[in-house]
Amino acid sequence: KAGVTQTPRYLIKTRGQQVTLSCSPISGHRSVSWYQQTPGQGLQFLFEYFSETQRNKGNFPGRFSGRQFSNSRSEMNVSTLELGDSALYLCASSLEALSPATDTQYFGPGTRLTVL
Amino acid sequence: GENVEQHPSTLSVQEGDSAVIKCTYSDSASNYFPWYKQELGKRPQLIIDIRSNVGEKKDQRIAVTLNKTAKHFSLHITETQPEDSAVYFCAASGSYIPTFGRGTSLIVHP
């Protein structure tokens, strides 16, 4: 099976702009999670979608939003970009929603966002 | 919420040595503990995981141990090779939100 894919791979924006990132999960996977990775903070959970519904949300401001389509593809949007939003944005897919029994998450290659 | 501490932040070893990375967690409800390896410029990849009903798991040169009472788990890599050089992340999950450690940069010198 093809792995998780993300587009675009690199993005340069200026402060105040907005950006949309896309993630296509592994075929058959229904859960998509988004993470922000920075050198100082490591991997921070943004949100998780399952069956087009946001099931879980991390501690990020409302400028960060997302959605999931009926084919499980997901997008995340960041509005009013700030310099601190520069990071690698990773999505991960798994068969089911994250649960205490838990499925393995498979990561995409990430989108490197630079905000100038 | 869950808090995961990972140590050391950097680990330098000679090829053939063993490497140990330790993580502690705070939420006793956590019951799934994966380890990811991220090579430079690449995506994190699961290398091994352990669930709370197991104390130890091995896969060739890699092993993970879990002490639920003390709330810590460790990654052990034996006979390290230069290709083991990467950043390793631990994570703890019990609720629906996984919490990651800040990563350990492992450097294996030939």
Short mmCIF file of N, CA and C in Angstrom, two decimals, chain A:
data_model
loop_
_atom_site.label_atom_id
_atom_site.label_comp_id
_atom_site.label_asym_id
_atom_site.label_seq_id
_atom_site.Cartn_x
_atom_site.Cartn_y
_atom_site.Cartn_z
N LYS A 1 0.84 -1.20 0.00
CA LYS A 1 0.00 0.00 0.00
C LYS A 1 0.87 1.24 0.00
N ALA A 2 0.36 2.29 -0.64
CA ALA A 2 1.08 3.56 -0.62
C ALA A 2 1.02 4.11 0.80
N GLY A 3 2.09 4.84 1.16
CA GLY A 3 2.14 5.43 2.49
C GLY A 3 1.35 6.70 2.59
N VAL A 4 1.45 7.35 3.73
CA VAL A 4 0.79 8.63 3.94
C VAL A 4 1.51 9.69 3.09
N THR A 5 0.74 10.48 2.40
CA THR A 5 1.34 11.54 1.58
C THR A 5 0.86 12.89 2.06
N GLN A 6 1.72 13.89 1.91
CA GLN A 6 1.37 15.24 2.30
C GLN A 6 1.80 16.21 1.21
N THR A 7 0.97 17.21 0.98
CA THR A 7 1.31 18.25 0.02
C THR A 7 0.93 19.61 0.57
N PRO A 8 1.68 20.66 0.24
CA PRO A 8 2.99 20.57 -0.42
C PRO A 8 4.06 20.12 0.56
N ARG A 9 5.24 19.86 0.10
CA ARG A 9 6.31 19.46 1.00
C ARG A 9 6.98 20.67 1.63
N TYR A 10 7.02 21.77 0.89
CA TYR A 10 7.64 22.98 1.41
C TYR A 10 6.74 24.17 1.06
N LEU A 11 6.74 25.13 2.00
CA LEU A 11 5.87 26.29 1.83
C LEU A 11 6.51 27.48 2.51
N ILE A 12 6.52 28.60 1.82
CA ILE A 12 7.01 29.84 2.42
C ILE A 12 5.90 30.86 2.36
N LYS A 13 5.57 31.42 3.52
CA LYS A 13 4.50 32.41 3.61
C LYS A 13 5.00 33.60 4.42
N THR A 14 4.23 34.67 4.38
CA THR A 14 4.57 35.84 5.20
C THR A 14 3.54 35.98 6.31
N ARG A 15 3.93 36.69 7.33
CA ARG A 15 3.05 36.90 8.48
C ARG A 15 1.70 37.47 8.02
N GLY A 16 0.65 36.97 8.65
CA GLY A 16 -0.68 37.46 8.33
C GLY A 16 -1.40 36.65 7.27
N GLN A 17 -0.65 35.92 6.47
CA GLN A 17 -1.28 35.10 5.44
C GLN A 17 -1.90 33.85 6.07
N GLN A 18 -2.61 33.10 5.25
CA GLN A 18 -3.14 31.83 5.71
C GLN A 18 -2.60 30.72 4.82
N VAL A 19 -2.68 29.49 5.32
CA VAL A 19 -2.13 28.38 4.56
C VAL A 19 -3.00 27.14 4.77
N THR A 20 -3.06 26.32 3.74
CA THR A 20 -3.79 25.06 3.82
C THR A 20 -2.85 23.92 3.45
N LEU A 21 -2.79 22.92 4.31
CA LEU A 21 -1.94 21.75 4.08
C LEU A 21 -2.84 20.54 3.88
N SER A 22 -2.37 19.61 3.08
CA SER A 22 -3.18 18.45 2.76
C SER A 22 -2.50 17.15 3.14
N CYS A 23 -3.31 16.18 3.52
CA CYS A 23 -2.80 14.87 3.94
C CYS A 23 -3.69 13.78 3.38
N SER A 24 -3.08 12.81 2.71
CA SER A 24 -3.82 11.64 2.23
C SER A 24 -3.36 10.43 3.02
N PRO A 25 -4.26 9.80 3.77
CA PRO A 25 -3.86 8.67 4.61
C PRO A 25 -3.65 7.40 3.80
N ILE A 26 -3.14 6.41 4.45
CA ILE A 26 -3.02 5.09 3.85
C ILE A 26 -4.42 4.59 3.54
N SER A 27 -4.58 3.96 2.40
CA SER A 27 -5.88 3.46 2.00
C SER A 27 -6.48 2.57 3.08
N GLY A 28 -7.72 2.87 3.46
CA GLY A 28 -8.39 2.09 4.49
C GLY A 28 -8.27 2.67 5.88
N HIS A 29 -7.32 3.58 6.05
CA HIS A 29 -7.18 4.22 7.36
C HIS A 29 -8.23 5.32 7.51
N ARG A 30 -8.87 5.36 8.66
CA ARG A 30 -9.96 6.30 8.86
C ARG A 30 -9.62 7.45 9.80
N SER A 31 -8.54 7.29 10.54
CA SER A 31 -8.16 8.33 11.49
C SER A 31 -6.95 9.09 10.98
N VAL A 32 -7.04 10.40 11.04
CA VAL A 32 -5.91 11.25 10.65
C VAL A 32 -5.61 12.22 11.79
N SER A 33 -4.37 12.25 12.21
CA SER A 33 -3.94 13.18 13.25
C SER A 33 -2.92 14.15 12.67
N TRP A 34 -2.87 15.32 13.23
CA TRP A 34 -1.91 16.34 12.81
C TRP A 34 -1.01 16.71 13.98
N TYR A 35 0.27 16.92 13.68
CA TYR A 35 1.25 17.30 14.69
C TYR A 35 2.10 18.47 14.17
N GLN A 36 2.53 19.28 15.11
CA GLN A 36 3.50 20.32 14.80
C GLN A 36 4.83 19.90 15.41
N GLN A 37 5.88 19.91 14.61
CA GLN A 37 7.20 19.54 15.12
C GLN A 37 8.16 20.71 15.01
N THR A 38 8.69 21.13 16.14
CA THR A 38 9.68 22.20 16.18
C THR A 38 10.85 21.73 17.03
N PRO A 39 12.05 22.28 16.79
CA PRO A 39 13.22 21.86 17.57
C PRO A 39 13.03 22.06 19.07
N GLY A 40 12.37 23.13 19.45
CA GLY A 40 12.25 23.42 20.87
C GLY A 40 11.15 22.66 21.58
N GLN A 41 10.08 22.35 20.89
CA GLN A 41 8.90 21.75 21.53
C GLN A 41 8.66 20.30 21.13
N GLY A 42 9.43 19.78 20.23
CA GLY A 42 9.21 18.39 19.84
C GLY A 42 7.93 18.23 19.05
N LEU A 43 7.28 17.09 19.23
CA LEU A 43 6.04 16.78 18.52
C LEU A 43 4.84 17.19 19.37
N GLN A 44 4.06 18.13 18.86
CA GLN A 44 2.89 18.60 19.59
C GLN A 44 1.63 18.21 18.82
N PHE A 45 0.69 17.59 19.53
CA PHE A 45 -0.56 17.14 18.92
C PHE A 45 -1.47 18.33 18.62
N LEU A 46 -1.95 18.40 17.39
CA LEU A 46 -2.86 19.48 16.99
C LEU A 46 -4.31 19.03 17.11
N PHE A 47 -4.69 18.05 16.31
CA PHE A 47 -6.04 17.49 16.36
C PHE A 47 -6.09 16.17 15.60
N GLU A 48 -7.20 15.48 15.82
CA GLU A 48 -7.41 14.19 15.18
C GLU A 48 -8.81 14.13 14.62
N TYR A 49 -8.92 13.57 13.41
CA TYR A 49 -10.20 13.43 12.73
C TYR A 49 -10.50 11.97 12.47
N PHE A 50 -11.76 11.66 12.61
CA PHE A 50 -12.23 10.30 12.35
C PHE A 50 -13.63 10.41 11.77
N SER A 51 -13.85 9.79 10.63
CA SER A 51 -15.16 9.87 9.97
C SER A 51 -15.66 11.30 9.86
N GLU A 52 -14.80 12.16 9.39
CA GLU A 52 -15.12 13.56 9.08
C GLU A 52 -15.42 14.41 10.32
N THR A 53 -15.16 13.88 11.50
CA THR A 53 -15.43 14.61 12.73
C THR A 53 -14.14 14.79 13.53
N GLN A 54 -13.98 15.98 14.06
CA GLN A 54 -12.85 16.19 14.94
C GLN A 54 -13.14 15.54 16.28
N ARG A 55 -12.35 14.56 16.63
CA ARG A 55 -12.60 13.81 17.86
C ARG A 55 -11.75 14.31 19.01
N ASN A 56 -10.56 14.78 18.70
CA ASN A 56 -9.63 15.21 19.74
C ASN A 56 -8.90 16.46 19.30
N LYS A 57 -8.57 17.28 20.26
CA LYS A 57 -7.90 18.54 19.94
C LYS A 57 -6.83 18.80 20.97
N GLY A 58 -5.68 19.24 20.48
CA GLY A 58 -4.60 19.62 21.37
C GLY A 58 -4.74 21.07 21.80
N ASN A 59 -3.70 21.56 22.42
CA ASN A 59 -3.75 22.90 23.01
C ASN A 59 -3.16 23.94 22.05
N PHE A 60 -3.87 24.20 20.98
CA PHE A 60 -3.44 25.19 20.00
C PHE A 60 -4.56 26.22 19.82
N PRO A 61 -4.19 27.45 19.43
CA PRO A 61 -5.22 28.49 19.26
C PRO A 61 -6.16 28.18 18.10
N GLY A 62 -7.26 28.90 18.09
CA GLY A 62 -8.28 28.69 17.06
C GLY A 62 -7.84 29.00 15.64
N ARG A 63 -6.66 29.62 15.51
CA ARG A 63 -6.14 29.89 14.16
C ARG A 63 -5.82 28.58 13.42
N PHE A 64 -5.66 27.54 14.20
CA PHE A 64 -5.38 26.21 13.62
C PHE A 64 -6.70 25.44 13.51
N SER A 65 -7.03 25.04 12.33
CA SER A 65 -8.27 24.29 12.14
C SER A 65 -8.03 23.20 11.11
N GLY A 66 -8.98 22.31 11.02
CA GLY A 66 -8.82 21.23 10.05
C GLY A 66 -10.16 20.69 9.63
N ARG A 67 -10.09 19.76 8.73
CA ARG A 67 -11.30 19.04 8.34
C ARG A 67 -10.90 17.73 7.68
N GLN A 68 -11.87 16.85 7.59
CA GLN A 68 -11.63 15.57 6.94
C GLN A 68 -12.76 15.32 5.96
N PHE A 69 -12.42 14.78 4.83
CA PHE A 69 -13.38 14.51 3.78
C PHE A 69 -13.86 13.06 3.84
N SER A 70 -14.87 12.78 3.06
CA SER A 70 -15.47 11.44 3.11
C SER A 70 -14.49 10.34 2.69
N ASN A 71 -13.46 10.70 1.93
CA ASN A 71 -12.46 9.70 1.53
C ASN A 71 -11.30 9.63 2.53
N SER A 72 -11.47 10.25 3.69
CA SER A 72 -10.50 10.28 4.80
C SER A 72 -9.35 11.26 4.58
N ARG A 73 -9.24 11.83 3.41
CA ARG A 73 -8.23 12.87 3.20
C ARG A 73 -8.51 14.02 4.15
N SER A 74 -7.45 14.66 4.61
CA SER A 74 -7.62 15.72 5.59
C SER A 74 -6.84 16.96 5.18
N GLU A 75 -7.33 18.08 5.58
CA GLU A 75 -6.63 19.35 5.40
C GLU A 75 -6.54 20.05 6.75
N MET A 76 -5.45 20.79 6.91
CA MET A 76 -5.40 21.69 8.05
C MET A 76 -5.13 23.10 7.54
N ASN A 77 -5.68 24.05 8.23
CA ASN A 77 -5.57 25.43 7.83
C ASN A 77 -5.01 26.24 9.00
N VAL A 78 -4.11 27.14 8.69
CA VAL A 78 -3.61 28.07 9.69
C VAL A 78 -3.87 29.47 9.17
N SER A 79 -4.61 30.24 9.90
CA SER A 79 -4.91 31.61 9.48
C SER A 79 -4.01 32.59 10.23
N THR A 80 -3.91 33.77 9.70
CA THR A 80 -3.13 34.86 10.32
C THR A 80 -1.79 34.33 10.83
N LEU A 81 -0.98 33.86 9.91
CA LEU A 81 0.28 33.23 10.27
C LEU A 81 1.18 34.13 11.11
N GLU A 82 1.86 33.49 12.06
CA GLU A 82 2.84 34.17 12.90
C GLU A 82 4.20 33.52 12.68
N LEU A 83 5.25 34.27 13.02
CA LEU A 83 6.60 33.72 12.85
C LEU A 83 6.76 32.39 13.57
N GLY A 84 6.15 32.27 14.74
CA GLY A 84 6.26 31.07 15.55
C GLY A 84 5.56 29.85 14.96
N ASP A 85 4.82 30.05 13.88
CA ASP A 85 4.16 28.92 13.24
C ASP A 85 5.10 28.16 12.32
N SER A 86 6.28 28.69 12.13
CA SER A 86 7.28 27.99 11.31
C SER A 86 7.60 26.65 11.95
N ALA A 87 7.41 25.59 11.21
CA ALA A 87 7.57 24.26 11.79
C ALA A 87 7.40 23.22 10.69
N LEU A 88 7.66 21.97 11.08
CA LEU A 88 7.32 20.84 10.23
C LEU A 88 5.96 20.33 10.69
N TYR A 89 5.01 20.27 9.77
CA TYR A 89 3.67 19.78 10.11
C TYR A 89 3.52 18.37 9.58
N LEU A 90 3.31 17.46 10.50
CA LEU A 90 3.20 16.05 10.17
C LEU A 90 1.77 15.57 10.34
N CYS A 91 1.33 14.75 9.43
CA CYS A 91 0.08 14.06 9.68
C CYS A 91 0.38 12.58 9.83
N ALA A 92 -0.50 11.90 10.51
CA ALA A 92 -0.35 10.46 10.73
C ALA A 92 -1.71 9.80 10.58
N SER A 93 -1.71 8.62 10.01
CA SER A 93 -2.99 7.92 9.88
C SER A 93 -2.95 6.59 10.62
N SER A 94 -4.10 6.14 11.02
CA SER A 94 -4.23 4.83 11.64
C SER A 94 -5.59 4.27 11.27
N LEU A 95 -5.72 2.95 11.46
CA LEU A 95 -6.94 2.30 11.03
C LEU A 95 -8.17 2.85 11.73
N GLU A 96 -8.06 2.98 13.04
CA GLU A 96 -9.20 3.45 13.82
C GLU A 96 -8.80 4.71 14.56
N ALA A 97 -9.72 5.26 15.28
CA ALA A 97 -9.39 6.41 16.10
C ALA A 97 -8.40 5.99 17.18
N LEU A 98 -7.59 6.93 17.60
CA LEU A 98 -6.70 6.67 18.73
C LEU A 98 -7.55 6.24 19.90
N SER A 99 -7.14 5.21 20.55
CA SER A 99 -7.95 4.70 21.66
C SER A 99 -7.00 4.10 22.68
N PRO A 100 -7.49 3.82 23.87
CA PRO A 100 -6.61 3.19 24.85
C PRO A 100 -6.03 1.88 24.35
N ALA A 101 -6.74 1.20 23.48
CA ALA A 101 -6.20 -0.03 22.92
C ALA A 101 -5.20 0.30 21.83
N THR A 102 -5.43 1.35 21.18
CA THR A 102 -4.56 2.03 20.23
C THR A 102 -4.03 1.29 19.03
N ASP A 103 -4.15 1.97 17.92
CA ASP A 103 -3.56 1.50 16.69
C ASP A 103 -2.25 2.21 16.42
N THR A 104 -1.41 1.59 15.66
CA THR A 104 -0.16 2.19 15.25
C THR A 104 -0.43 3.37 14.33
N GLN A 105 0.29 4.43 14.54
CA GLN A 105 0.19 5.59 13.66
C GLN A 105 1.32 5.56 12.63
N TYR A 106 0.99 5.90 11.40
CA TYR A 106 1.96 5.97 10.32
C TYR A 106 2.05 7.42 9.87
N PHE A 107 3.26 7.95 9.90
CA PHE A 107 3.45 9.36 9.60
C PHE A 107 3.70 9.62 8.12
N GLY A 108 3.28 10.80 7.70
CA GLY A 108 3.64 11.29 6.38
C GLY A 108 4.99 11.98 6.44
N PRO A 109 5.50 12.44 5.29
CA PRO A 109 6.82 13.07 5.25
C PRO A 109 6.83 14.48 5.81
N GLY A 110 5.65 15.08 5.97
CA GLY A 110 5.57 16.41 6.55
C GLY A 110 5.57 17.52 5.52
N THR A 111 5.07 18.67 5.95
CA THR A 111 5.15 19.91 5.19
C THR A 111 5.97 20.89 6.00
N ARG A 112 7.05 21.35 5.40
CA ARG A 112 7.93 22.32 6.08
C ARG A 112 7.39 23.71 5.78
N LEU A 113 6.84 24.38 6.79
CA LEU A 113 6.28 25.73 6.64
C LEU A 113 7.26 26.74 7.22
N THR A 114 7.59 27.71 6.42
CA THR A 114 8.43 28.81 6.87
C THR A 114 7.62 30.09 6.77
N VAL A 115 7.53 30.82 7.88
CA VAL A 115 6.80 32.09 7.90
C VAL A 115 7.82 33.23 8.04
N LEU A 116 7.79 34.12 7.06
CA LEU A 116 8.75 35.23 7.06
C LEU A 116 8.09 36.53 7.52
#
